[in-house]
Structure formats: structure tokens, C-alpha cells
Amino acid sequence: MIDKLAFVHPTAKIGNNVTIGPWTYIGENVEIGDDTWINSHVVVKGPTVIGKGNRIFQFASVGEECQDKKYAGEQTRLIIGDNNIIRESVTIHRGTTQDKGETRIGSNNLLMAYVHIAHDCVVGDNVIMANNASIAGHVHVGDWVILGGMTGVHQFVHIGDHAFTAGASLILQDVPPFVMAAGSPAVPRGLNLEGLKRRGFTKESQRAIFNAYKAVFRKSLTIEEANAELAESAEKDVNVKAFVDFVNHSARGIIR
């Protein structure tokens, strides 16, 4: 299943039923899990570990050295989970020693054409990054997040689970879970209610999350005042607790 025109380094570990197309380069210290399909003209450099059942399309660059000027050739790595789709010309860089030394991507994600994931990023599961979405170094993206096309995310920003950004959004501060963000710079535009409905959130949970959103974004309260108002609800609903905890632990501050 490895085309005769592909180059696979002798140290690379290739799983069962892996397809590697012509003119693809698989470098040193790369591991590729079972049932992964890699098209032609792909570059994968290590140390990189790619899980099972991934699909990587032409001209993607996976596991390249990062563009951080502090990087000095250290043995950092990239870890990718299972069943991801990585489309044309996606670029994903390894980590730096200034962080944990690795970039990590979960499972079941769709990275559309020209997406960029910079060094030391952490991307969860079931994430969609639409065409040309780019996240700078040290960004954390939670589970079930959708980043609209041409979204740009500033370094060190955290985006919570189930958040949504509109196309061409500029994200300069943290986006709490469940929130829809839009604009340049982005501001909150409500809750990702359609996403919550599709993922089976009960109406009771949706109301509780919406009340938390109102306390933080619509009542002109300080974070401390919002915390006091939401204390009882956070004890009863795990999603409200996740929302409140995210806001309280935001290092960059949240969009408002």
C-alpha cells in the first residue's frame, strides 16, 4: 500500500493497512497508525505520532519545525489521535521547549483546506476548523468547537467546548464554552444553541447555560458578581460549572 515513488525513512513505523501515495515524504521518527490513508505530495516529519484511521490529503505539511524564533532544533513532537480528516495544504507544527514540548490534536476532527495549527497548540475532539482558519502558538481549543473560515486566533487564547466562531473572526481573548463569537475583534453574539440541540443537551441544561451567559454578558455585572449569582446553579448543573470555571481561570480575560 506504499507507492514506489513515496519516500519512507527507515526509522518510520507504519501500521497495518496504511496507504501512502506517490511523492509523499515520511521522515525520521514518524509513527503512523493502522488504516491511515495519506495521499500524494504530503510531508510528515517527526517526531510525530499519528493514530488510526486518519485521512491526510495532498500538499499537507504535518510535524514540521515551528516558526517560533526561539526554536533551536530541540526534539519536540506532534501527537495526532484517530479518525481525523486533514485536507489540502494544512500545516501543523511541532511544539517548543518553552511549553510542554508538543502539539496535540485529538480525534474525529475535520481540518479543512489551508488550516494552520501552530506550535504547542492543543486541539480537542470533534472540532471543525473551516478553510483558512489559523491558530497561533499555545492556543487551546476544546471539544466540539467550530472555527469559521478565516478565523484567526491570537497566541495563548483558550476556546471552550462547544464554542463557535463566525467566518473571518479575530479572536484576541478567551471564548467561554457554548458561546458564539463574531467580529474583528470578536465579541459574544449569543449561545451556540443549534450546536447544543444537535448534541442532545436537554432544554433544562440549555436554559441553565443561557442564564449563565446572561449573568456574565448581559447584566453589566463584574465577574465576582456573576459568580455569586450563579453559585447555586453551578452546583446543580455540570455545564454551568464548566462555564463558570472557564471564566474564572481565564488568563487572557474573556471576550465581552
CSV table of C-alpha atoms in Angstrom, one decimal:
chain,number,residue,atom,x,y,z
A,1,MET,CA,0.0,0.0,0.0
A,2,ILE,CA,3.1,2.3,-0.1
A,3,ASP,CA,3.6,3.7,-3.6
A,4,LYS,CA,7.1,3.0,-5.0
A,5,LEU,CA,7.5,6.8,-5.6
A,6,ALA,CA,7.0,7.6,-1.9
A,7,PHE,CA,9.9,8.0,0.5
A,8,VAL,CA,9.6,6.4,3.9
A,9,HIS,CA,12.5,6.8,6.3
A,10,PRO,CA,13.9,3.5,7.7
A,11,THR,CA,13.0,4.6,11.3
A,12,ALA,CA,9.4,5.3,10.5
A,13,LYS,CA,6.8,2.8,12.0
A,14,ILE,CA,4.0,2.1,9.6
A,15,GLY,CA,0.8,0.3,10.9
A,16,ASN,CA,-1.3,-2.2,9.1
A,17,ASN,CA,-3.4,-1.3,6.0
A,18,VAL,CA,-1.7,2.1,5.6
A,19,THR,CA,-1.8,3.8,2.2
A,20,ILE,CA,0.9,6.2,1.2
A,21,GLY,CA,0.7,7.9,-2.2
A,22,PRO,CA,3.4,8.9,-4.7
A,23,TRP,CA,5.9,11.7,-3.9
A,24,THR,CA,4.9,11.7,-0.3
A,25,TYR,CA,7.7,12.1,2.3
A,26,ILE,CA,7.6,10.2,5.6
A,27,GLY,CA,10.5,11.3,7.7
A,28,GLU,CA,12.5,10.1,10.7
A,29,ASN,CA,10.8,9.2,13.9
A,30,VAL,CA,7.3,9.1,12.5
A,31,GLU,CA,4.7,6.6,13.6
A,32,ILE,CA,1.5,6.1,11.5
A,33,GLY,CA,-1.4,4.0,12.9
A,34,ASP,CA,-3.4,1.3,11.2
A,35,ASP,CA,-5.9,2.2,8.4
A,36,THR,CA,-4.5,5.6,7.8
A,37,TRP,CA,-4.6,7.0,4.2
A,38,ILE,CA,-2.1,9.5,3.1
A,39,ASN,CA,-2.4,11.0,-0.4
A,40,SER,CA,0.4,12.1,-2.8
A,41,HIS,CA,2.7,15.1,-2.1
A,42,VAL,CA,2.3,15.0,1.7
A,43,VAL,CA,5.2,15.8,4.0
A,44,VAL,CA,5.2,14.2,7.5
A,45,LYS,CA,8.2,14.9,9.7
A,46,GLY,CA,9.0,13.7,13.2
A,47,PRO,CA,9.0,13.1,16.0
A,48,THR,CA,5.3,12.7,15.1
A,49,VAL,CA,2.8,10.1,16.2
A,50,ILE,CA,-0.4,9.7,14.0
A,51,GLY,CA,-3.2,7.5,15.2
A,52,LYS,CA,-5.5,5.1,13.4
A,53,GLY,CA,-7.9,5.8,10.6
A,54,ASN,CA,-6.7,9.3,9.6
A,55,ARG,CA,-7.0,10.7,6.1
A,56,ILE,CA,-4.4,13.2,5.0
A,57,PHE,CA,-4.8,15.0,1.7
A,58,GLN,CA,-2.3,16.3,-0.8
A,59,PHE,CA,0.2,19.1,0.0
A,60,ALA,CA,-0.4,18.9,3.8
A,61,SER,CA,2.7,19.5,5.9
A,62,VAL,CA,2.5,17.6,9.2
A,63,GLY,CA,5.0,17.8,12.0
A,64,GLU,CA,7.3,20.4,10.5
A,65,GLU,CA,9.6,22.6,12.7
A,66,CYS,CA,7.7,25.5,14.2
A,67,GLN,CA,8.1,29.1,13.1
A,68,ASP,CA,8.9,30.4,16.7
A,69,LYS,CA,12.2,32.2,16.5
A,70,LYS,CA,13.1,30.7,19.9
A,71,TYR,CA,13.0,27.2,18.5
A,72,ALA,CA,16.6,25.8,18.3
A,73,GLY,CA,16.1,22.3,16.9
A,74,GLU,CA,15.0,20.6,20.1
A,75,GLN,CA,13.3,17.2,19.8
A,76,THR,CA,9.8,18.3,20.3
A,77,ARG,CA,6.9,16.4,18.9
A,78,LEU,CA,3.4,16.3,17.4
A,79,ILE,CA,0.7,13.9,18.6
A,80,ILE,CA,-2.4,13.3,16.5
A,81,GLY,CA,-5.3,11.0,17.5
A,82,ASP,CA,-7.7,8.8,15.4
A,83,ASN,CA,-10.1,9.4,12.5
A,84,ASN,CA,-9.1,12.9,11.7
A,85,ILE,CA,-9.5,14.4,8.2
A,86,ILE,CA,-6.7,16.7,7.2
A,87,ARG,CA,-7.4,18.4,3.9
A,88,GLU,CA,-5.3,20.1,1.3
A,89,SER,CA,-2.4,22.3,2.3
A,90,VAL,CA,-3.0,22.1,6.1
A,91,THR,CA,0.1,22.9,8.1
A,92,ILE,CA,0.6,21.5,11.6
A,93,HIS,CA,3.8,22.3,13.6
A,94,ARG,CA,5.6,20.5,16.4
A,95,GLY,CA,5.9,22.1,19.9
A,96,THR,CA,8.6,24.0,21.7
A,97,THR,CA,10.5,23.5,24.9
A,98,GLN,CA,9.1,26.8,26.1
A,99,ASP,CA,5.8,25.0,26.6
A,100,LYS,CA,5.3,21.2,27.1
A,101,GLY,CA,7.3,20.3,24.0
A,102,GLU,CA,4.4,19.0,22.0
A,103,THR,CA,1.5,20.0,19.8
A,104,ARG,CA,-1.5,17.7,20.4
A,105,ILE,CA,-4.6,17.1,18.3
A,106,GLY,CA,-7.4,14.8,19.4
A,107,SER,CA,-9.7,12.6,17.4
A,108,ASN,CA,-12.6,12.9,14.9
A,109,ASN,CA,-11.6,16.4,13.8
A,110,LEU,CA,-12.1,18.0,10.4
A,111,LEU,CA,-9.3,20.4,9.3
A,112,MET,CA,-10.4,22.0,6.0
A,113,ALA,CA,-8.0,23.3,3.4
A,114,TYR,CA,-5.3,25.7,4.4
A,115,VAL,CA,-5.8,25.4,8.1
A,116,HIS,CA,-2.8,26.3,10.2
A,117,ILE,CA,-2.1,24.9,13.7
A,118,ALA,CA,1.0,26.4,15.3
A,119,HIS,CA,3.4,25.1,17.9
A,120,ASP,CA,2.2,23.9,21.3
A,121,CYS,CA,-1.5,24.1,20.4
A,122,VAL,CA,-3.9,21.6,22.0
A,123,VAL,CA,-7.0,20.8,19.9
A,124,GLY,CA,-9.7,18.5,21.4
A,125,ASP,CA,-12.1,16.1,19.7
A,126,ASN,CA,-14.8,16.6,17.2
A,127,VAL,CA,-13.5,20.0,16.2
A,128,ILE,CA,-14.2,21.6,12.8
A,129,MET,CA,-11.8,24.2,11.5
A,130,ALA,CA,-13.1,25.6,8.2
A,131,ASN,CA,-10.9,26.8,5.3
A,132,ASN,CA,-8.0,29.2,6.2
A,133,ALA,CA,-8.8,29.1,10.0
A,134,SER,CA,-5.5,29.6,11.8
A,135,ILE,CA,-4.5,29.3,15.5
A,136,ALA,CA,-1.3,30.8,16.8
A,137,GLY,CA,1.1,29.2,19.3
A,138,HIS,CA,-0.1,27.8,22.6
A,139,VAL,CA,-3.8,28.1,21.7
A,140,HIS,CA,-6.1,25.5,23.4
A,141,VAL,CA,-9.3,24.6,21.5
A,142,GLY,CA,-11.9,22.5,23.4
A,143,ASP,CA,-14.1,19.6,22.2
A,144,TRP,CA,-16.9,20.2,19.6
A,145,VAL,CA,-15.6,23.7,18.7
A,146,ILE,CA,-16.3,25.1,15.2
A,147,LEU,CA,-14.0,27.8,13.9
A,148,GLY,CA,-15.4,29.5,10.8
A,149,GLY,CA,-13.4,30.1,7.7
A,150,MET,CA,-10.6,32.6,8.0
A,151,THR,CA,-10.9,32.8,11.8
A,152,GLY,CA,-7.6,34.0,13.3
A,153,VAL,CA,-6.8,33.1,17.0
A,154,HIS,CA,-4.2,35.0,18.9
A,155,GLN,CA,-1.5,33.1,20.7
A,156,PHE,CA,-2.3,31.7,24.2
A,157,VAL,CA,-6.1,32.1,23.7
A,158,HIS,CA,-8.3,29.3,25.1
A,159,ILE,CA,-11.6,28.4,23.4
A,160,GLY,CA,-14.1,26.4,25.4
A,161,ASP,CA,-16.1,23.3,24.5
A,162,HIS,CA,-19.0,23.8,22.0
A,163,ALA,CA,-18.0,27.3,21.2
A,164,PHE,CA,-18.5,28.7,17.6
A,165,THR,CA,-16.8,31.5,15.7
A,166,ALA,CA,-18.2,33.2,12.6
A,167,GLY,CA,-16.2,33.5,9.5
A,168,ALA,CA,-13.3,36.0,9.5
A,169,SER,CA,-13.5,36.4,13.3
A,170,LEU,CA,-10.4,37.7,15.1
A,171,ILE,CA,-10.1,36.1,18.5
A,172,LEU,CA,-7.9,38.1,20.8
A,173,GLN,CA,-9.3,36.8,24.2
A,174,ASP,CA,-10.7,33.6,25.6
A,175,VAL,CA,-14.1,32.4,24.3
A,176,PRO,CA,-16.0,30.6,27.1
A,177,PRO,CA,-17.8,27.2,26.4
A,178,PHE,CA,-21.0,27.3,24.4
A,179,VAL,CA,-20.5,30.9,23.2
A,180,MET,CA,-20.9,32.2,19.6
A,181,ALA,CA,-18.3,34.8,18.8
A,182,ALA,CA,-18.0,37.1,15.7
A,183,GLY,CA,-16.3,40.2,14.6
A,184,SER,CA,-12.8,41.8,14.4
A,185,PRO,CA,-12.1,41.8,17.3
A,186,ALA,CA,-14.7,39.2,18.2
A,187,VAL,CA,-17.4,39.8,20.7
A,188,PRO,CA,-20.0,37.4,22.1
A,189,ARG,CA,-23.1,37.0,19.9
A,190,GLY,CA,-25.2,34.6,22.0
A,191,LEU,CA,-25.0,30.9,22.6
A,192,ASN,CA,-24.4,28.1,20.2
A,193,LEU,CA,-27.9,26.8,20.8
A,194,GLU,CA,-28.1,24.9,17.5
A,195,GLY,CA,-25.0,23.0,18.4
A,196,LEU,CA,-26.3,22.2,21.8
A,197,LYS,CA,-29.5,20.9,20.4
A,198,ARG,CA,-27.7,18.7,17.8
A,199,ARG,CA,-25.6,17.2,20.6
A,200,GLY,CA,-28.5,16.3,22.8
A,201,PHE,CA,-28.4,18.9,25.5
A,202,THR,CA,-31.7,18.9,27.4
A,203,LYS,CA,-33.9,22.0,27.4
A,204,GLU,CA,-33.2,22.4,31.1
A,205,SER,CA,-29.5,22.4,30.6
A,206,GLN,CA,-29.9,24.9,27.7
A,207,ARG,CA,-31.8,27.2,30.0
A,208,ALA,CA,-29.3,26.9,32.7
A,209,ILE,CA,-26.4,27.7,30.3
A,210,PHE,CA,-28.3,30.7,28.9
A,211,ASN,CA,-28.9,32.1,32.4
A,212,ALA,CA,-25.2,31.8,33.0
A,213,TYR,CA,-24.5,33.6,29.7
A,214,LYS,CA,-26.9,36.4,30.6
A,215,ALA,CA,-25.2,36.9,34.0
A,216,VAL,CA,-21.8,37.3,32.5
A,217,PHE,CA,-22.5,39.1,29.3
A,218,ARG,CA,-25.9,40.9,29.5
A,219,LYS,CA,-26.3,42.2,33.1
A,220,SER,CA,-23.3,44.5,33.3
A,221,LEU,CA,-22.1,42.5,36.3
A,222,THR,CA,-18.5,42.1,37.4
A,223,ILE,CA,-17.1,38.5,37.2
A,224,GLU,CA,-17.3,38.4,41.0
A,225,GLU,CA,-21.0,39.5,41.0
A,226,ALA,CA,-21.8,37.0,38.2
A,227,ASN,CA,-20.1,34.2,40.3
A,228,ALA,CA,-22.3,35.0,43.3
A,229,GLU,CA,-25.5,34.9,41.1
A,230,LEU,CA,-24.5,31.6,39.5
A,231,ALA,CA,-23.2,29.8,42.6
A,232,GLU,CA,-26.3,27.7,43.2
A,233,SER,CA,-26.8,26.9,39.5
A,234,ALA,CA,-23.2,25.8,39.2
A,235,GLU,CA,-23.7,23.3,42.0
A,236,LYS,CA,-26.7,21.8,40.2
A,237,ASP,CA,-25.6,21.8,36.5
A,238,VAL,CA,-22.2,20.5,35.4
A,239,ASN,CA,-22.3,22.6,32.2
A,240,VAL,CA,-22.9,25.9,34.2
A,241,LYS,CA,-20.0,24.8,36.5
A,242,ALA,CA,-17.8,24.3,33.4
A,243,PHE,CA,-18.8,27.7,32.1
A,244,VAL,CA,-18.1,29.5,35.4
A,245,ASP,CA,-14.8,27.6,35.9
A,246,PHE,CA,-13.6,28.6,32.5
A,247,VAL,CA,-14.4,32.3,33.1
A,248,ASN,CA,-12.7,32.3,36.5
A,249,HIS,CA,-9.5,30.6,35.2
A,250,SER,CA,-9.1,32.7,32.0
A,251,ALA,CA,-5.6,34.0,31.9
A,252,ARG,CA,-6.1,36.4,29.0
A,253,GLY,CA,-9.6,37.5,30.0
A,254,ILE,CA,-12.8,36.6,28.1
A,255,ILE,CA,-14.3,38.4,25.1
A,256,ARG,CA,-17.0,40.8,26.3
